Amino acid sequence: MAEAVGPGGQVDLSEIYVALIGRLDRRGRLLWSMPKGHVENGEHQWATAEREVWEETGIKGEAFEELGVIDYWFVSEGVRIHKTVHHNLLRFVDGILNDEDPEVTEVTWVPMSELIEHLAYADERKLARIAYDRMPDLARKEADAGRATPR
């Protein structure tokens, strides 16, 4: 994020990338979403976020900020299921993007400036708008702290 901060503190959101996962729906359409998954017993939501991002994308990330919560229902094998998902922002630490998780069809890097239009679900687009609005301040904070993205 810090590398996106230019002279005078201007932030170029096209220089900040987000890892997304794609899954095929029942009609065979590829739908892009944020990585997410089940919280294990005794696991903190940031540990869950870090584990799930690694499992679904091959990227090791470090959670540093809560983004928001999505609460929804879906049907699986005729059973109605309630799910609450805590979304967090993670900074890249290491790894190579891959789609080795059998539940994931594809993974990709998307510039923050194009994130909202890629996401399939309205609730995730709302969270992406929040992240988009907060990212300039977060990027400047990273730059002020002397952080750099590992290469």
PDB file of C-alpha atoms in Angstrom:
ATOM      1  CA  MET A   1       0.000   0.000   0.000  1.00  0.00           C
ATOM      2  CA  ALA A   2       2.777   2.426   0.869  1.00  0.00           C
ATOM      3  CA  GLU A   3       4.120   2.281  -2.690  1.00  0.00           C
ATOM      4  CA  ALA A   4       0.852   3.775  -3.946  1.00  0.00           C
ATOM      5  CA  VAL A   5       1.484   7.009  -2.034  1.00  0.00           C
ATOM      6  CA  GLY A   6       2.923   9.677  -4.274  1.00  0.00           C
ATOM      7  CA  PRO A   7       4.154  13.228  -3.842  1.00  0.00           C
ATOM      8  CA  GLY A   8       1.958  15.333  -1.625  1.00  0.00           C
ATOM      9  CA  GLY A   9       0.306  12.234  -0.155  1.00  0.00           C
ATOM     10  CA  GLN A  10      -1.782  11.449  -3.247  1.00  0.00           C
ATOM     11  CA  VAL A  11      -2.746   7.761  -3.366  1.00  0.00           C
ATOM     12  CA  ASP A  12      -3.104   5.903  -6.675  1.00  0.00           C
ATOM     13  CA  LEU A  13      -5.604   3.119  -5.950  1.00  0.00           C
ATOM     14  CA  SER A  14      -4.723   1.434  -9.249  1.00  0.00           C
ATOM     15  CA  GLU A  15      -1.362   0.590  -7.598  1.00  0.00           C
ATOM     16  CA  ILE A  16      -2.964  -1.334  -4.709  1.00  0.00           C
ATOM     17  CA  TYR A  17      -4.036  -4.888  -5.552  1.00  0.00           C
ATOM     18  CA  VAL A  18      -6.619  -7.180  -3.968  1.00  0.00           C
ATOM     19  CA  ALA A  19      -6.673 -10.985  -4.261  1.00  0.00           C
ATOM     20  CA  LEU A  20     -10.068 -12.350  -5.325  1.00  0.00           C
ATOM     21  CA  ILE A  21     -11.340 -15.886  -5.713  1.00  0.00           C
ATOM     22  CA  GLY A  22     -13.647 -17.102  -8.470  1.00  0.00           C
ATOM     23  CA  ARG A  23     -16.123 -19.925  -8.058  1.00  0.00           C
ATOM     24  CA  LEU A  24     -18.533 -21.410 -10.555  1.00  0.00           C
ATOM     25  CA  ASP A  25     -22.192 -21.102  -9.644  1.00  0.00           C
ATOM     26  CA  ARG A  26     -24.824 -23.728 -10.472  1.00  0.00           C
ATOM     27  CA  ARG A  27     -25.252 -22.200 -13.947  1.00  0.00           C
ATOM     28  CA  GLY A  28     -21.525 -22.404 -14.669  1.00  0.00           C
ATOM     29  CA  ARG A  29     -20.892 -18.665 -14.304  1.00  0.00           C
ATOM     30  CA  LEU A  30     -17.617 -17.563 -12.702  1.00  0.00           C
ATOM     31  CA  LEU A  31     -18.437 -15.316  -9.742  1.00  0.00           C
ATOM     32  CA  TRP A  32     -15.692 -13.270  -8.070  1.00  0.00           C
ATOM     33  CA  SER A  33     -15.674 -12.760  -4.313  1.00  0.00           C
ATOM     34  CA  MET A  34     -13.433 -12.121  -1.346  1.00  0.00           C
ATOM     35  CA  PRO A  35     -11.728 -15.111   0.298  1.00  0.00           C
ATOM     36  CA  LYS A  36     -13.598 -16.282   3.389  1.00  0.00           C
ATOM     37  CA  GLY A  37     -14.240 -19.357   5.455  1.00  0.00           C
ATOM     38  CA  HIS A  38     -15.235 -21.052   8.677  1.00  0.00           C
ATOM     39  CA  VAL A  39     -13.838 -19.976  12.052  1.00  0.00           C
ATOM     40  CA  GLU A  40     -12.246 -22.909  13.857  1.00  0.00           C
ATOM     41  CA  ASN A  41     -12.919 -23.423  17.592  1.00  0.00           C
ATOM     42  CA  GLY A  42     -10.989 -20.875  19.643  1.00  0.00           C
ATOM     43  CA  GLU A  43      -9.684 -19.094  16.547  1.00  0.00           C
ATOM     44  CA  HIS A  44      -9.648 -15.281  16.405  1.00  0.00           C
ATOM     45  CA  GLN A  45     -11.280 -13.776  13.318  1.00  0.00           C
ATOM     46  CA  TRP A  46      -7.905 -12.386  12.141  1.00  0.00           C
ATOM     47  CA  ALA A  47      -6.325 -15.842  12.375  1.00  0.00           C
ATOM     48  CA  THR A  48      -9.270 -17.197  10.383  1.00  0.00           C
ATOM     49  CA  ALA A  49      -8.825 -14.501   7.737  1.00  0.00           C
ATOM     50  CA  GLU A  50      -5.107 -15.201   7.428  1.00  0.00           C
ATOM     51  CA  ARG A  51      -5.639 -18.981   7.215  1.00  0.00           C
ATOM     52  CA  GLU A  52      -8.482 -18.782   4.702  1.00  0.00           C
ATOM     53  CA  VAL A  53      -6.652 -16.317   2.444  1.00  0.00           C
ATOM     54  CA  TRP A  54      -3.654 -18.653   2.412  1.00  0.00           C
ATOM     55  CA  GLU A  55      -5.791 -21.751   1.752  1.00  0.00           C
ATOM     56  CA  GLU A  56      -7.844 -20.137  -1.026  1.00  0.00           C
ATOM     57  CA  THR A  57      -5.202 -17.984  -2.745  1.00  0.00           C
ATOM     58  CA  GLY A  58      -1.717 -19.214  -1.750  1.00  0.00           C
ATOM     59  CA  ILE A  59      -0.980 -15.768  -0.295  1.00  0.00           C
ATOM     60  CA  LYS A  60       0.228 -15.227   3.265  1.00  0.00           C
ATOM     61  CA  GLY A  61      -1.342 -12.072   4.592  1.00  0.00           C
ATOM     62  CA  GLU A  62      -1.297 -10.219   7.889  1.00  0.00           C
ATOM     63  CA  ALA A  63      -4.646  -8.933   9.162  1.00  0.00           C
ATOM     64  CA  PHE A  64      -4.447  -5.349  10.351  1.00  0.00           C
ATOM     65  CA  GLU A  65      -7.931  -3.819  10.212  1.00  0.00           C
ATOM     66  CA  GLU A  66     -11.554  -4.939  10.497  1.00  0.00           C
ATOM     67  CA  LEU A  67     -13.635  -4.111   7.436  1.00  0.00           C
ATOM     68  CA  GLY A  68     -17.152  -5.222   8.316  1.00  0.00           C
ATOM     69  CA  VAL A  69     -19.600  -8.076   8.758  1.00  0.00           C
ATOM     70  CA  ILE A  70     -21.925  -9.734   6.257  1.00  0.00           C
ATOM     71  CA  ASP A  71     -24.831 -11.778   7.557  1.00  0.00           C
ATOM     72  CA  TYR A  72     -26.750 -13.962   5.089  1.00  0.00           C
ATOM     73  CA  TRP A  73     -28.708 -17.147   4.432  1.00  0.00           C
ATOM     74  CA  PHE A  74     -28.200 -19.757   1.725  1.00  0.00           C
ATOM     75  CA  VAL A  75     -29.475 -23.229   0.870  1.00  0.00           C
ATOM     76  CA  SER A  76     -27.170 -26.245   0.595  1.00  0.00           C
ATOM     77  CA  GLU A  77     -28.544 -29.713  -0.178  1.00  0.00           C
ATOM     78  CA  GLY A  78     -32.031 -28.553   0.730  1.00  0.00           C
ATOM     79  CA  VAL A  79     -30.991 -27.143   4.117  1.00  0.00           C
ATOM     80  CA  ARG A  80     -31.265 -23.423   4.881  1.00  0.00           C
ATOM     81  CA  ILE A  81     -28.000 -22.200   6.468  1.00  0.00           C
ATOM     82  CA  HIS A  82     -27.266 -18.921   8.272  1.00  0.00           C
ATOM     83  CA  LYS A  83     -23.763 -17.521   7.935  1.00  0.00           C
ATOM     84  CA  THR A  84     -22.024 -14.534   9.485  1.00  0.00           C
ATOM     85  CA  VAL A  85     -18.763 -13.489   7.808  1.00  0.00           C
ATOM     86  CA  HIS A  86     -16.289 -11.088   9.403  1.00  0.00           C
ATOM     87  CA  HIS A  87     -14.211  -9.363   6.714  1.00  0.00           C
ATOM     88  CA  ASN A  88     -10.787  -7.938   7.464  1.00  0.00           C
ATOM     89  CA  LEU A  89      -8.082  -6.133   5.556  1.00  0.00           C
ATOM     90  CA  LEU A  90      -4.790  -8.006   5.194  1.00  0.00           C
ATOM     91  CA  ARG A  91      -1.439  -6.794   3.947  1.00  0.00           C
ATOM     92  CA  PHE A  92       0.595  -9.045   1.653  1.00  0.00           C
ATOM     93  CA  VAL A  93       3.482 -10.830   3.381  1.00  0.00           C
ATOM     94  CA  ASP A  94       4.541 -13.618   1.016  1.00  0.00           C
ATOM     95  CA  GLY A  95       3.341 -16.218  -1.446  1.00  0.00           C
ATOM     96  CA  ILE A  96       2.435 -16.858  -5.042  1.00  0.00           C
ATOM     97  CA  LEU A  97      -1.162 -16.611  -6.158  1.00  0.00           C
ATOM     98  CA  ASN A  98      -2.596 -20.053  -6.968  1.00  0.00           C
ATOM     99  CA  ASP A  99      -5.933 -21.824  -7.259  1.00  0.00           C
ATOM    100  CA  GLU A 100      -4.977 -25.122  -5.644  1.00  0.00           C
ATOM    101  CA  ASP A 101      -7.946 -25.078  -3.248  1.00  0.00           C
ATOM    102  CA  PRO A 102     -10.554 -27.470  -4.714  1.00  0.00           C
ATOM    103  CA  GLU A 103     -13.363 -25.060  -3.763  1.00  0.00           C
ATOM    104  CA  VAL A 104     -11.802 -22.267  -5.857  1.00  0.00           C
ATOM    105  CA  THR A 105     -11.940 -22.193  -9.656  1.00  0.00           C
ATOM    106  CA  GLU A 106      -9.652 -19.205 -10.245  1.00  0.00           C
ATOM    107  CA  VAL A 107      -7.757 -16.535  -8.309  1.00  0.00           C
ATOM    108  CA  THR A 108      -6.624 -13.158  -9.533  1.00  0.00           C
ATOM    109  CA  TRP A 109      -5.145  -9.823  -8.484  1.00  0.00           C
ATOM    110  CA  VAL A 110      -7.475  -6.882  -9.122  1.00  0.00           C
ATOM    111  CA  PRO A 111      -6.508  -3.227  -8.732  1.00  0.00           C
ATOM    112  CA  MET A 112      -8.398  -1.577  -5.866  1.00  0.00           C
ATOM    113  CA  SER A 113      -9.637   0.979  -8.407  1.00  0.00           C
ATOM    114  CA  GLU A 114     -11.540  -1.853 -10.221  1.00  0.00           C
ATOM    115  CA  LEU A 115     -12.540  -3.971  -7.205  1.00  0.00           C
ATOM    116  CA  ILE A 116     -16.190  -2.987  -6.836  1.00  0.00           C
ATOM    117  CA  GLU A 117     -17.086  -3.808 -10.444  1.00  0.00           C
ATOM    118  CA  HIS A 118     -15.527  -7.299 -10.182  1.00  0.00           C
ATOM    119  CA  LEU A 119     -17.434  -8.497  -7.112  1.00  0.00           C
ATOM    120  CA  ALA A 120     -20.534 -10.613  -7.753  1.00  0.00           C
ATOM    121  CA  TYR A 121     -22.364  -9.982  -4.477  1.00  0.00           C
ATOM    122  CA  ALA A 122     -23.966  -6.697  -3.408  1.00  0.00           C
ATOM    123  CA  ASP A 123     -22.970  -7.096   0.261  1.00  0.00           C
ATOM    124  CA  GLU A 124     -19.316  -7.530  -0.726  1.00  0.00           C
ATOM    125  CA  ARG A 125     -19.533  -4.510  -3.046  1.00  0.00           C
ATOM    126  CA  LYS A 126     -20.720  -2.445  -0.056  1.00  0.00           C
ATOM    127  CA  LEU A 127     -17.680  -3.566   1.953  1.00  0.00           C
ATOM    128  CA  ALA A 128     -15.429  -2.892  -1.036  1.00  0.00           C
ATOM    129  CA  ARG A 129     -16.733   0.694  -1.146  1.00  0.00           C
ATOM    130  CA  ILE A 130     -15.817   1.080   2.522  1.00  0.00           C
ATOM    131  CA  ALA A 131     -12.322  -0.305   1.853  1.00  0.00           C
ATOM    132  CA  TYR A 132     -11.977   1.945  -1.202  1.00  0.00           C
ATOM    133  CA  ASP A 133     -12.865   5.030   0.852  1.00  0.00           C
ATOM    134  CA  ARG A 134     -10.548   4.098   3.739  1.00  0.00           C
ATOM    135  CA  MET A 135      -7.596   2.916   1.652  1.00  0.00           C
ATOM    136  CA  PRO A 136      -5.948   6.304   0.973  1.00  0.00           C
ATOM    137  CA  ASP A 137      -5.616   7.015   4.713  1.00  0.00           C
ATOM    138  CA  LEU A 138      -4.449   3.444   5.381  1.00  0.00           C
ATOM    139  CA  ALA A 139      -1.866   3.659   2.592  1.00  0.00           C
ATOM    140  CA  ARG A 140      -0.516   6.967   3.926  1.00  0.00           C
ATOM    141  CA  LYS A 141      -0.319   5.416   7.399  1.00  0.00           C
ATOM    142  CA  GLU A 142       1.696   2.481   5.956  1.00  0.00           C
ATOM    143  CA  ALA A 143       4.005   4.914   4.157  1.00  0.00           C
ATOM    144  CA  ASP A 144       4.486   7.008   7.297  1.00  0.00           C
ATOM    145  CA  ALA A 145       5.379   3.809   9.215  1.00  0.00           C
ATOM    146  CA  GLY A 146       8.034   2.980   6.606  1.00  0.00           C
ATOM    147  CA  ARG A 147       6.327  -0.228   5.495  1.00  0.00           C
ATOM    148  CA  ALA A 148       6.988  -1.623   2.039  1.00  0.00           C
ATOM    149  CA  THR A 149       5.390  -4.556   0.235  1.00  0.00           C
ATOM    150  CA  PRO A 150       7.738  -7.544   0.178  1.00  0.00           C
ATOM    151  CA  ARG A 151       8.722  -8.483  -3.363  1.00  0.00           C
TER     152      ARG A 151
END
